[in-house]
PDB file of C-alpha atoms in Angstrom:
ATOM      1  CA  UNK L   1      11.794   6.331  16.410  1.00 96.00           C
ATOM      2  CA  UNK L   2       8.986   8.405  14.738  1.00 98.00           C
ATOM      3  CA  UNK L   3       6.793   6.061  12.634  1.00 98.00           C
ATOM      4  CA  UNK L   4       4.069   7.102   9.946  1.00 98.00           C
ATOM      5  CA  UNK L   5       1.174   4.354   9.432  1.00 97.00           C
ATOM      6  CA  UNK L   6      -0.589   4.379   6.310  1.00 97.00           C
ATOM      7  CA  UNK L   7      -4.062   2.926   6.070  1.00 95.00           C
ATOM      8  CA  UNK L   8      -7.499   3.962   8.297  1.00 93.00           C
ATOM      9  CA  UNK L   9      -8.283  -0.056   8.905  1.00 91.00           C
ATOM     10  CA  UNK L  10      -7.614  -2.881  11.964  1.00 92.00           C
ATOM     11  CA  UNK L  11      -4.289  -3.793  10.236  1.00 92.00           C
ATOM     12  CA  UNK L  12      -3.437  -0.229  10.706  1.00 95.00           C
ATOM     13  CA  UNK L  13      -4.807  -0.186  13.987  1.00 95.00           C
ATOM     14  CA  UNK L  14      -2.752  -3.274  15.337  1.00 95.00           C
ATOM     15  CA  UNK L  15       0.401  -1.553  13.478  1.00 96.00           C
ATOM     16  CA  UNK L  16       0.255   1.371  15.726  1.00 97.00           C
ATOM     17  CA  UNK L  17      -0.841   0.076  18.540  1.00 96.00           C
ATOM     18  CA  UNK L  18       2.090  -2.558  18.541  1.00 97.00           C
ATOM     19  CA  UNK L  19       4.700   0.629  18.221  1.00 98.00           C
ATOM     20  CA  UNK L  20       3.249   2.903  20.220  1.00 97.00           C
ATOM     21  CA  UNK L  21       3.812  -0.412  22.762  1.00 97.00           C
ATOM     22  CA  UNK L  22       7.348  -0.378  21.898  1.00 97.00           C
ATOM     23  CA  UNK L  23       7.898   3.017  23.262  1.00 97.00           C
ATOM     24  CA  UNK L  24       7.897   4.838  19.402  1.00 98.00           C
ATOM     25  CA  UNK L  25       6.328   8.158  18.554  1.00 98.00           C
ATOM     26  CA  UNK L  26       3.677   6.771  15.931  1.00 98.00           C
ATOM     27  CA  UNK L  27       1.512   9.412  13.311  1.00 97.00           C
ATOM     28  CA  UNK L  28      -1.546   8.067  10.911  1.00 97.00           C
ATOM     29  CA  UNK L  29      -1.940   8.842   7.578  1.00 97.00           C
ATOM     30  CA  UNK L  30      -6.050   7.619   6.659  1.00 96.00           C
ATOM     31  CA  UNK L  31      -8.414   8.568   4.441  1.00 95.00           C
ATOM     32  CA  UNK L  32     -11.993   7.632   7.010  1.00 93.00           C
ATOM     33  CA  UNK L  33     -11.525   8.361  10.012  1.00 91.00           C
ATOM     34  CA  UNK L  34     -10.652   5.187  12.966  1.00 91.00           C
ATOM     35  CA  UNK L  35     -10.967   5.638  16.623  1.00 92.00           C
ATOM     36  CA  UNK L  36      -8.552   2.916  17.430  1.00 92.00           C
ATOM     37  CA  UNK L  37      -5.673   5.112  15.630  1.00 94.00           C
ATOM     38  CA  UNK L  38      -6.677   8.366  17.081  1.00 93.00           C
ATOM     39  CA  UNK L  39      -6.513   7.074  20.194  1.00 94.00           C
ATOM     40  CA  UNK L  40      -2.910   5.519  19.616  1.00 95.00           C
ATOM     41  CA  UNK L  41      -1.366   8.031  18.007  1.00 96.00           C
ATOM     42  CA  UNK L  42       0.228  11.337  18.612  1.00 95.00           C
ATOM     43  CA  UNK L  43      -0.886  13.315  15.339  1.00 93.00           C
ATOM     44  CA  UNK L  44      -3.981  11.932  12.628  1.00 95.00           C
ATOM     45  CA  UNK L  45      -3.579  13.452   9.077  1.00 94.00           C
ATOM     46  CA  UNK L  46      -7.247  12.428   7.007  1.00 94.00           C
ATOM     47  CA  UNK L  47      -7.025  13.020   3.464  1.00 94.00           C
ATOM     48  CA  UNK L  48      -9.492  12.061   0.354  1.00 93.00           C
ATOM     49  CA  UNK L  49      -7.084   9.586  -0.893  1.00 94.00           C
ATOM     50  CA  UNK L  50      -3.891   7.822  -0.565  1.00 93.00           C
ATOM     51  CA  UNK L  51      -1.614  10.403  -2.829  1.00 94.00           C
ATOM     52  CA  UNK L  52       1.906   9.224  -2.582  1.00 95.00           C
ATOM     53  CA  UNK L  53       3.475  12.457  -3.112  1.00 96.00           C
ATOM     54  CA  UNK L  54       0.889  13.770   0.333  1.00 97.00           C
ATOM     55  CA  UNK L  55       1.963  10.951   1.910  1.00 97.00           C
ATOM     56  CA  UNK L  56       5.540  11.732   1.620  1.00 97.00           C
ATOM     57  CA  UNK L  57       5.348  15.460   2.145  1.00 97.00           C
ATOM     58  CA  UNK L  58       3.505  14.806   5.689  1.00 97.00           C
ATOM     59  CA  UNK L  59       6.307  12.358   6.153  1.00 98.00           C
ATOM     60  CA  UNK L  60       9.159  14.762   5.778  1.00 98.00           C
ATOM     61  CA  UNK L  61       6.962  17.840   7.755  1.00 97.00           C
ATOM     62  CA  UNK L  62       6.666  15.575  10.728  1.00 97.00           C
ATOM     63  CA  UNK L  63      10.622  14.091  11.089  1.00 97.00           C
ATOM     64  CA  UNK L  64       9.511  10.785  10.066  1.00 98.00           C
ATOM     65  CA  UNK L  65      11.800   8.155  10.534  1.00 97.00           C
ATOM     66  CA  UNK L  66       9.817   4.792   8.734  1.00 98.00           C
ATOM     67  CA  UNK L  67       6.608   5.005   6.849  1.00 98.00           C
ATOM     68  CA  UNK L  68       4.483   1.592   7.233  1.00 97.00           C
ATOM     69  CA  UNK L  69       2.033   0.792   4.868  1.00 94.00           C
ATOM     70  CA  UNK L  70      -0.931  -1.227   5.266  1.00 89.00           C
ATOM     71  CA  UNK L  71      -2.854   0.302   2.681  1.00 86.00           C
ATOM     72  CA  UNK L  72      -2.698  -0.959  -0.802  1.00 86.00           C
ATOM     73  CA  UNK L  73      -3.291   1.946  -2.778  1.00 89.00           C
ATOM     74  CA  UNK L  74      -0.527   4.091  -1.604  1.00 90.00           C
ATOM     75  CA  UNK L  75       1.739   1.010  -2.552  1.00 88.00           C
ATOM     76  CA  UNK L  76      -0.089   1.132  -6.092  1.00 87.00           C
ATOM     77  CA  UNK L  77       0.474   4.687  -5.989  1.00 88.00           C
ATOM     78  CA  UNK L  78       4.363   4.058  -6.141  1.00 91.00           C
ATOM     79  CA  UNK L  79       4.535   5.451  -2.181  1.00 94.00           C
ATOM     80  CA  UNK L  80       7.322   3.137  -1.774  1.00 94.00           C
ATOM     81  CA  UNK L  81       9.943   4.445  -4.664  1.00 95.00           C
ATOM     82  CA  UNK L  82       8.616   8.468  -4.127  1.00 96.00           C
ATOM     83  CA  UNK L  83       9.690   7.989  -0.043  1.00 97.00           C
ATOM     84  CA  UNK L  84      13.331   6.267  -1.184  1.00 95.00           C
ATOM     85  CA  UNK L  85      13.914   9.096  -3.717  1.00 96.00           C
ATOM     86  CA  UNK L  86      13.470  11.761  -0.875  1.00 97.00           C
ATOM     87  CA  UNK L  87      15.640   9.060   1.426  1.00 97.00           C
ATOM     88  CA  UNK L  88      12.501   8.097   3.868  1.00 97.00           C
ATOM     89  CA  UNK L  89      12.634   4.573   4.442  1.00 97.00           C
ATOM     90  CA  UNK L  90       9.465   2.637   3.374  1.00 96.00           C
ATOM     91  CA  UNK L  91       8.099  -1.073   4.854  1.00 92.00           C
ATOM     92  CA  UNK L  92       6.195  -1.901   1.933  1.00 91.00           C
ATOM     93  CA  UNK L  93       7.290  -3.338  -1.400  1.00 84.00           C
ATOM     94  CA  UNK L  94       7.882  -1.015  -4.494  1.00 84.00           C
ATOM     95  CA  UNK L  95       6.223  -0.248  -7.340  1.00 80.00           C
ATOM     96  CA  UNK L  96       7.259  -2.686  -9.872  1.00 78.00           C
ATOM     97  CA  UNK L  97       6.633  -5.897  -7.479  1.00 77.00           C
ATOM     98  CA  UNK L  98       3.175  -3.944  -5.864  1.00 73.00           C
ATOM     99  CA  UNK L  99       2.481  -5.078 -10.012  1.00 74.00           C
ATOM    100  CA  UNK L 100       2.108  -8.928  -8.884  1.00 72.00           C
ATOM    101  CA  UNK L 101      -0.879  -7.856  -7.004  1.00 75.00           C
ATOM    102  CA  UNK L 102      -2.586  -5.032  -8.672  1.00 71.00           C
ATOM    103  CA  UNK L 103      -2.236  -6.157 -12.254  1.00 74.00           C
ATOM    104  CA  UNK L 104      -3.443  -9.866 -12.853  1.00 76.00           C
ATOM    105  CA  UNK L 105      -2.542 -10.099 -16.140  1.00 78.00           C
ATOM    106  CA  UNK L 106       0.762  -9.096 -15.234  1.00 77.00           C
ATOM    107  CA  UNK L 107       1.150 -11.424 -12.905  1.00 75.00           C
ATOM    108  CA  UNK L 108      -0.308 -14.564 -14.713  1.00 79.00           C
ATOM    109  CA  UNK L 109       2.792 -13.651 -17.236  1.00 81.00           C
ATOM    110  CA  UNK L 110       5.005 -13.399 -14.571  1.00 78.00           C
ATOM    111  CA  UNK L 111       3.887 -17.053 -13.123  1.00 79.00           C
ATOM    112  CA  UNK L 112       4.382 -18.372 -16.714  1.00 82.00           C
ATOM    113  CA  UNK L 113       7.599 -17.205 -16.793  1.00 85.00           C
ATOM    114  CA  UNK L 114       9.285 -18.485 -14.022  1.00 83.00           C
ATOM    115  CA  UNK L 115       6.974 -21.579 -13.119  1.00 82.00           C
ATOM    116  CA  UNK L 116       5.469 -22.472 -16.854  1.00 81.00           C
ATOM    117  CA  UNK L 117       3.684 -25.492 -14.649  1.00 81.00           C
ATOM    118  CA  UNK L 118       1.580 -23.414 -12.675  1.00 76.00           C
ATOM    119  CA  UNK L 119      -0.212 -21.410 -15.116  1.00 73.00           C
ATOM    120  CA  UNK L 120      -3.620 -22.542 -15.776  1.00 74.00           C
ATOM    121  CA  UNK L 121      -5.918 -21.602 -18.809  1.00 75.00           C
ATOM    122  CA  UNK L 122      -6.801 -17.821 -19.121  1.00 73.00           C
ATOM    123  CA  UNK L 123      -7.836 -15.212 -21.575  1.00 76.00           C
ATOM    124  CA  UNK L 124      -8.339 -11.834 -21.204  1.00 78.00           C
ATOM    125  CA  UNK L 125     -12.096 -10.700 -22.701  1.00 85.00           C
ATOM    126  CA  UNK L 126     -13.974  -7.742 -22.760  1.00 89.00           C
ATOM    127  CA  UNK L 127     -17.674  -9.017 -23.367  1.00 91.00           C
ATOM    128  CA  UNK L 128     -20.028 -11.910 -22.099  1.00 89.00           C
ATOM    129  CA  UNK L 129     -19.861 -13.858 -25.237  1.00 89.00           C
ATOM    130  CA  UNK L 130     -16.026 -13.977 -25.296  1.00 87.00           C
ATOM    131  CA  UNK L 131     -15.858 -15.355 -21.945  1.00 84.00           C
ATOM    132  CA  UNK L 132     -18.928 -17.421 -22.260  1.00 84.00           C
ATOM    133  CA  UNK L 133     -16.943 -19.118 -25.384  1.00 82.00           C
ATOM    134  CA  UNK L 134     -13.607 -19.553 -23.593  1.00 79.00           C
TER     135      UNK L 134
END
């Protein structure tokens, strides 16, 4: 299988490294450059940020078979729902549940929601004094 690992960090690193072991073809897909994955894999594409609609594109111009994402900004980025749309299957979670980790408040409604008794005490402010009185 031909795999395309998203992210430029050790995660990444161990990613590759573990399918390259398992006898797959494995590409990168970083923004800074890491030595670990240009050693491990068979093609390094560096761009100036995670751009889910790049991502995808190098996906499809390579034969990719699985993108894995390690990165959390291409997941922000909706990487996940773009690669299903063009039928490239994606190990990372979509858009709308990436939500629980990139939007606090969100999630702090969500936790309310289904577990009222875990919620603890929180306001949103946008000054000193507002927090300072909360």
């Amino acid at each position: 299988m031909k795999f395309l690992v998203v992210g430029h960090g050790c995660r990444e690193h161990a990613i590759a490294k573990r399918l390259r072991k398992e006898g797959n073809e494995v590409l990168s897909f970083q923004t800074k450059f890491n030595i670990g994955l240009e050693n491990i894999c068979t093609s390094n594409i560096i761009s100036h940020r995670y751009n889910s609609k790049k991502i995808v594109q190098a996906a499809k111009d390579n034969d990719i078979d699985i993108i894995v994402v390690g990165n959390e900004k291409a997941i922000f980025d909706g990487l996940t729902d773009l690669a299903e749309r063009h039928h490239i299957n994606c190990y990372a979670p979509n858009f709308s549940v990436s939500r629980l980790e990139s939007d606090k408040s969100f999630a702090k409604k969500f936790v309310s929601i289904l577990l009222p008794p875990l919620k603890i005490p929180s306001i949103q402010v946008s000054n000193r004094y507002e927090a300072y009185r909360f």
